[in-house]
């Protein structure tokens, strides 16, 4: 199963390379030949809806991109599409998101969870953002698969008892290591951990996801950067 999961991730990374710079080095590192990754234009294609419900969801995402992105620090669309792709590819049943914002990344997750029959648990401390997110989840028709937890996530995540298939961290950057330490035991072997704005997290978190032999991490160079970490299965 580890081999299958790794093939899924590597395949997705190869596809993503068309639209992103992919590097195996932490933020600030150099790519081959001492250059940062990227360069050159890549073909861009908007996601195509498979049915009317998906069309409705994508329409809401486009509206959020155009009219609600200011001040929200949401992931770029390409990152959202990748989160959806990999969440669906690993058959995730439970996604935990730290940092709801206006629901943008959560809706991308829900596109995958519609297919896998899963659910999203998302945490935020700001009632204004949470109110927007609730409205947007409802507009997208995915509110029935979302649990929005209000409060300081450093405390509220300790209430999570269920296994986690995908963990997405996009909150206070100095708190990433604490979130990881508290939730990593719940991430199932073969599960994925994503961290947004990886370039702002500091060396402790980078070390936590790169020095642990039970984790495999790659860094994606889009925008402020996104890390993708696999929690390895134990081989025989």
GROMACS .gro file of C-alpha atoms in nm:
model
  236
    1UNK     CA    1   0.000   0.000   0.000
    2UNK     CA    2   0.289   0.237   0.067
    3UNK     CA    3   0.408   0.184  -0.289
    4UNK     CA    4   0.059   0.257  -0.422
    5UNK     CA    5   0.029   0.574  -0.215
    6UNK     CA    6   0.372   0.695  -0.323
    7UNK     CA    7   0.285   0.629  -0.688
    8UNK     CA    8  -0.030   0.840  -0.649
    9UNK     CA    9   0.167   1.126  -0.493
   10UNK     CA   10   0.451   1.109  -0.745
   11UNK     CA   11   0.205   1.096  -1.034
   12UNK     CA   12   0.023   1.401  -0.902
   13UNK     CA   13   0.351   1.585  -0.850
   14UNK     CA   14   0.451   1.519  -1.210
   15UNK     CA   15   0.120   1.658  -1.333
   16UNK     CA   16   0.155   1.958  -1.107
   17UNK     CA   17   0.503   2.026  -1.242
   18UNK     CA   18   0.338   2.164  -1.554
   19UNK     CA   19   0.199   2.456  -1.353
   20UNK     CA   20   0.434   2.482  -1.055
   21UNK     CA   21   0.798   2.480  -0.959
   22UNK     CA   22   0.875   2.161  -0.769
   23UNK     CA   23   1.181   2.137  -0.544
   24UNK     CA   24   1.296   1.882  -0.288
   25UNK     CA   25   1.470   2.154  -0.087
   26UNK     CA   26   1.325   2.361   0.198
   27UNK     CA   27   1.227   2.724   0.132
   28UNK     CA   28   1.532   2.933   0.048
   29UNK     CA   29   1.707   2.637  -0.110
   30UNK     CA   30   1.822   2.624  -0.469
   31UNK     CA   31   1.711   2.400  -0.749
   32UNK     CA   32   1.933   2.220  -0.999
   33UNK     CA   33   2.223   2.432  -1.121
   34UNK     CA   34   2.184   2.670  -0.826
   35UNK     CA   35   1.868   2.823  -0.972
   36UNK     CA   36   1.528   2.850  -0.815
   37UNK     CA   37   1.267   2.636  -0.982
   38UNK     CA   38   1.018   2.770  -1.230
   39UNK     CA   39   1.063   2.972  -1.543
   40UNK     CA   40   0.869   2.965  -1.862
   41UNK     CA   41   0.495   2.977  -1.908
   42UNK     CA   42   0.276   2.673  -1.862
   43UNK     CA   43  -0.063   2.597  -2.015
   44UNK     CA   44  -0.352   2.699  -1.789
   45UNK     CA   45  -0.690   2.530  -1.795
   46UNK     CA   46  -0.985   2.592  -1.571
   47UNK     CA   47  -1.132   2.290  -1.390
   48UNK     CA   48  -1.417   2.128  -1.582
   49UNK     CA   49  -1.733   2.029  -1.390
   50UNK     CA   50  -1.841   1.666  -1.416
   51UNK     CA   51  -2.202   1.739  -1.315
   52UNK     CA   52  -2.436   2.018  -1.206
   53UNK     CA   53  -2.339   2.002  -0.839
   54UNK     CA   54  -1.971   2.030  -0.926
   55UNK     CA   55  -2.056   2.319  -1.157
   56UNK     CA   56  -2.224   2.497  -0.863
   57UNK     CA   57  -1.921   2.440  -0.638
   58UNK     CA   58  -1.673   2.562  -0.898
   59UNK     CA   59  -1.889   2.869  -0.959
   60UNK     CA   60  -1.870   2.958  -0.589
   61UNK     CA   61  -1.492   2.904  -0.589
   62UNK     CA   62  -1.457   3.135  -0.889
   63UNK     CA   63  -1.665   3.400  -0.712
   64UNK     CA   64  -1.448   3.374  -0.400
   65UNK     CA   65  -1.138   3.410  -0.617
   66UNK     CA   66  -1.272   3.726  -0.776
   67UNK     CA   67  -1.462   3.893  -0.492
   68UNK     CA   68  -1.350   3.757  -0.154
   69UNK     CA   69  -0.977   3.699  -0.188
   70UNK     CA   70  -0.859   4.035  -0.050
   71UNK     CA   71  -0.717   3.994   0.300
   72UNK     CA   72  -0.803   3.625   0.321
   73UNK     CA   73  -0.461   3.470   0.253
   74UNK     CA   74  -0.624   3.184   0.066
   75UNK     CA   75  -0.428   2.925  -0.127
   76UNK     CA   76  -0.382   2.990  -0.500
   77UNK     CA   77  -0.627   2.810  -0.727
   78UNK     CA   78  -0.359   2.566  -0.846
   79UNK     CA   79  -0.290   2.465  -0.486
   80UNK     CA   80  -0.661   2.421  -0.424
   81UNK     CA   81  -0.689   2.195  -0.726
   82UNK     CA   82  -0.392   1.992  -0.607
   83UNK     CA   83  -0.543   1.954  -0.259
   84UNK     CA   84  -0.864   1.828  -0.418
   85UNK     CA   85  -0.676   1.590  -0.648
   86UNK     CA   86  -0.465   1.428  -0.377
   87UNK     CA   87  -0.745   1.412  -0.122
   88UNK     CA   88  -0.958   1.221  -0.369
   89UNK     CA   89  -0.665   1.007  -0.484
   90UNK     CA   90  -0.594   0.876  -0.133
   91UNK     CA   91  -0.963   0.816  -0.066
   92UNK     CA   92  -0.971   1.048   0.235
   93UNK     CA   93  -1.261   1.004   0.476
   94UNK     CA   94  -1.157   1.271   0.727
   95UNK     CA   95  -0.983   1.597   0.644
   96UNK     CA   96  -0.877   1.831   0.926
   97UNK     CA   97  -0.808   2.194   0.834
   98UNK     CA   98  -0.646   2.445   1.069
   99UNK     CA   99  -0.743   2.791   0.945
  100UNK     CA  100  -1.084   2.809   0.776
  101UNK     CA  101  -1.057   3.163   0.635
  102UNK     CA  102  -1.365   3.220   0.416
  103UNK     CA  103  -1.395   2.851   0.330
  104UNK     CA  104  -1.204   2.860   0.001
  105UNK     CA  105  -0.963   2.571   0.060
  106UNK     CA  106  -1.232   2.383   0.252
  107UNK     CA  107  -1.458   2.388  -0.052
  108UNK     CA  108  -1.177   2.242  -0.264
  109UNK     CA  109  -1.148   1.962  -0.009
  110UNK     CA  110  -1.523   1.908  -0.024
  111UNK     CA  111  -1.505   1.856  -0.399
  112UNK     CA  112  -1.298   1.546  -0.322
  113UNK     CA  113  -1.496   1.443  -0.014
  114UNK     CA  114  -1.817   1.430  -0.220
  115UNK     CA  115  -1.655   1.143  -0.409
  116UNK     CA  116  -1.492   0.965  -0.115
  117UNK     CA  117  -1.788   0.998   0.120
  118UNK     CA  118  -1.575   1.184   0.372
  119UNK     CA  119  -1.608   1.490   0.593
  120UNK     CA  120  -1.416   1.808   0.674
  121UNK     CA  121  -1.342   1.934   1.024
  122UNK     CA  122  -1.215   2.292   1.001
  123UNK     CA  123  -1.095   2.518   1.284
  124UNK     CA  124  -1.086   2.898   1.309
  125UNK     CA  125  -1.066   3.155   1.587
  126UNK     CA  126  -1.220   3.453   1.404
  127UNK     CA  127  -1.601   3.476   1.401
  128UNK     CA  128  -1.602   3.713   1.103
  129UNK     CA  129  -1.415   3.468   0.882
  130UNK     CA  130  -1.616   3.176   1.018
  131UNK     CA  131  -1.943   3.352   0.934
  132UNK     CA  132  -1.827   3.406   0.576
  133UNK     CA  133  -1.716   3.044   0.555
  134UNK     CA  134  -2.053   2.912   0.676
  135UNK     CA  135  -2.228   3.120   0.412
  136UNK     CA  136  -1.991   3.000   0.139
  137UNK     CA  137  -2.017   2.634   0.240
  138UNK     CA  138  -2.395   2.667   0.217
  139UNK     CA  139  -2.379   2.844  -0.121
  140UNK     CA  140  -2.159   2.563  -0.253
  141UNK     CA  141  -2.398   2.301  -0.116
  142UNK     CA  142  -2.131   2.130   0.096
  143UNK     CA  143  -2.230   2.251   0.444
  144UNK     CA  144  -2.366   1.905   0.531
  145UNK     CA  145  -2.016   1.757   0.519
  146UNK     CA  146  -1.841   2.034   0.715
  147UNK     CA  147  -1.796   2.078   1.090
  148UNK     CA  148  -1.663   2.426   1.172
  149UNK     CA  149  -1.502   2.444   1.516
  150UNK     CA  150  -1.465   2.789   1.671
  151UNK     CA  151  -1.190   2.876   1.918
  152UNK     CA  152  -0.814   2.861   1.962
  153UNK     CA  153  -0.714   2.564   1.749
  154UNK     CA  154  -0.418   2.490   1.975
  155UNK     CA  155  -0.682   2.388   2.228
  156UNK     CA  156  -0.972   2.269   2.012
  157UNK     CA  157  -0.765   2.018   1.813
  158UNK     CA  158  -0.703   1.823   2.134
  159UNK     CA  159  -1.069   1.715   2.116
  160UNK     CA  160  -1.016   1.531   1.788
  161UNK     CA  161  -1.025   1.156   1.845
  162UNK     CA  162  -1.086   1.015   1.497
  163UNK     CA  163  -0.809   0.914   1.256
  164UNK     CA  164  -0.707   1.184   1.007
  165UNK     CA  165  -0.646   1.107   0.639
  166UNK     CA  166  -0.544   1.458   0.532
  167UNK     CA  167  -0.423   1.740   0.759
  168UNK     CA  168  -0.401   2.094   0.620
  169UNK     CA  169  -0.232   2.364   0.828
  170UNK     CA  170  -0.286   2.727   0.724
  171UNK     CA  171  -0.299   2.934   1.043
  172UNK     CA  172  -0.058   3.113   1.279
  173UNK     CA  173   0.284   3.029   1.139
  174UNK     CA  174   0.459   3.013   1.476
  175UNK     CA  175   0.207   2.748   1.581
  176UNK     CA  176   0.266   2.497   1.301
  177UNK     CA  177   0.500   2.278   1.506
  178UNK     CA  178   0.250   2.260   1.793
  179UNK     CA  179  -0.032   2.160   1.557
  180UNK     CA  180   0.189   1.892   1.404
  181UNK     CA  181   0.294   1.749   1.739
  182UNK     CA  182  -0.066   1.729   1.858
  183UNK     CA  183  -0.218   1.584   1.542
  184UNK     CA  184   0.055   1.368   1.386
  185UNK     CA  185  -0.034   1.068   1.607
  186UNK     CA  186  -0.388   1.081   1.461
  187UNK     CA  187  -0.273   1.095   1.098
  188UNK     CA  188  -0.306   0.744   0.962
  189UNK     CA  189  -0.007   0.573   0.802
  190UNK     CA  190  -0.032   0.665   0.435
  191UNK     CA  191  -0.201   0.994   0.525
  192UNK     CA  192  -0.094   1.336   0.399
  193UNK     CA  193  -0.001   1.660   0.576
  194UNK     CA  194  -0.002   1.992   0.389
  195UNK     CA  195   0.133   2.321   0.526
  196UNK     CA  196   0.064   2.650   0.347
  197UNK     CA  197   0.296   2.955   0.355
  198UNK     CA  198   0.581   2.721   0.437
  199UNK     CA  199   0.836   2.997   0.380
  200UNK     CA  200   0.708   3.183   0.688
  201UNK     CA  201   0.700   2.895   0.935
  202UNK     CA  202   1.058   2.898   1.066
  203UNK     CA  203   1.326   2.630   1.104
  204UNK     CA  204   1.160   2.425   1.380
  205UNK     CA  205   0.868   2.319   1.163
  206UNK     CA  206   1.090   2.256   0.861
  207UNK     CA  207   1.306   2.030   1.077
  208UNK     CA  208   1.001   1.852   1.216
  209UNK     CA  209   0.880   1.747   0.871
  210UNK     CA  210   1.221   1.673   0.717
  211UNK     CA  211   1.424   1.510   0.997
  212UNK     CA  212   1.169   1.247   1.101
  213UNK     CA  213   1.245   0.918   0.920
  214UNK     CA  214   0.875   0.827   0.938
  215UNK     CA  215   0.785   1.125   0.718
  216UNK     CA  216   0.858   1.201   0.353
  217UNK     CA  217   0.829   1.567   0.251
  218UNK     CA  218   0.848   1.762  -0.072
  219UNK     CA  219   0.814   2.139  -0.120
  220UNK     CA  220   0.606   2.307  -0.390
  221UNK     CA  221   0.713   2.653  -0.502
  222UNK     CA  222   0.375   2.811  -0.582
  223UNK     CA  223   0.316   3.149  -0.415
  224UNK     CA  224   0.432   3.144  -0.053
  225UNK     CA  225   0.503   2.774  -0.081
  226UNK     CA  226   0.329   2.454   0.019
  227UNK     CA  227   0.481   2.146   0.179
  228UNK     CA  228   0.340   1.799   0.124
  229UNK     CA  229   0.430   1.529   0.374
  230UNK     CA  230   0.352   1.158   0.366
  231UNK     CA  231   0.328   0.969   0.694
  232UNK     CA  232   0.494   0.644   0.594
  233UNK     CA  233   0.347   0.303   0.650
  234UNK     CA  234   0.562   0.057   0.840
  235UNK     CA  235   0.699  -0.206   0.604
  236UNK     CA  236   0.746  -0.569   0.693
   0.00000   0.00000   0.00000
